[in-house]
Steps between C-alpha positions, in 0.01 A plus 500: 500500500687557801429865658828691457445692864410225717591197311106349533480242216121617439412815282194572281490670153289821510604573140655373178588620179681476197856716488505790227737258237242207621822198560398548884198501695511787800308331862479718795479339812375488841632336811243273711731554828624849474315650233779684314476540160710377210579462120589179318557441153477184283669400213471235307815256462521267207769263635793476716842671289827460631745790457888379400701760650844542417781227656211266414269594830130441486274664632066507496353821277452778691285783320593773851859437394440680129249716647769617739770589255274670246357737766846563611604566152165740443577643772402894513442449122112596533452158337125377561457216739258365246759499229719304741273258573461386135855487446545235791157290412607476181845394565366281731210380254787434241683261773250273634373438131811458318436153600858433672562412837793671543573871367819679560556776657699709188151407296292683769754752552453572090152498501492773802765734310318440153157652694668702664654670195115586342379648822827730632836535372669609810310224741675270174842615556489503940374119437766404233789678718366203772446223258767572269725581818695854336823523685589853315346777471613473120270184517179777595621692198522209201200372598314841566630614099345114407178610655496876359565351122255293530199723634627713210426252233 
């Protein structure tokens, strides 16, 4: 693992362990050269999924992607990290074994909103104003009343 303060391609583990929802495995490291210490994780990946964006662009998986816009979504929501970080391993459990090569985008963007809407329903509307792409703030409102009727039932 290259050493991410001097670049040295030589580092030794000085610890491992399992992360608290156990889908990665936490190392810290040591540099050989410059001795700085760092954290890896490792995860395991199932097989190779190709994302079909819109306007029929493909593009490889990419787990930081989702991770991204949920945290900006959950953002000053006092949402646990923890809770986060199940959301996107499953979602990204669900994708590599669905058993397709190729997954599009809407699909992942679907799974993130339906997780989304069990952990916060503000974090669910700031993501579906992005994914849905609300214009209006009469767009907010209709889908805000959707959300309210249905926490009600």
């Amino acid at each position: 693992m290259r050493c991410p303060f001097c670049a040295c391609d030589d580092s030794q583990v000085k610890d491992s362990r399992p992360t608290e929802d156990s889908t990665s495995i936490r190392r810290r490291r040591q540099c050989t050269s410059c001795g700085a210490r760092f954290t890896t994780f490792e995860r395991v990946q199932l097989r190779e999924v190709t994302v079909v964006k819109s306007g029929d662009r493909r593009e490889a998986f990419d787990r930081a992607k989702i991770e991204q816009s949920v945290a900006l979504a959950c953002r000053k929501r006092g949402v646990d990290q923890e809770r986060i970080d199940q959301l996107i391993s499953g979602i990204q459990r669900q994708v590599e074994t669905a058993g397709e090569a190729e997954v599009a985008s809407a699909k992942i963007g679907e799974m993130v909103m339906d997780g989304l809407k069990q952990i916060d329903s503000v974090a669910y509307i700031r993501f579906a104003s992005v994914y849905r792409d609300f214009s209006e703030a009469r767009d907010f409102e209709e889908f805000a009343s959707t959300v309210q009727e249905a926490a009600k039932d």
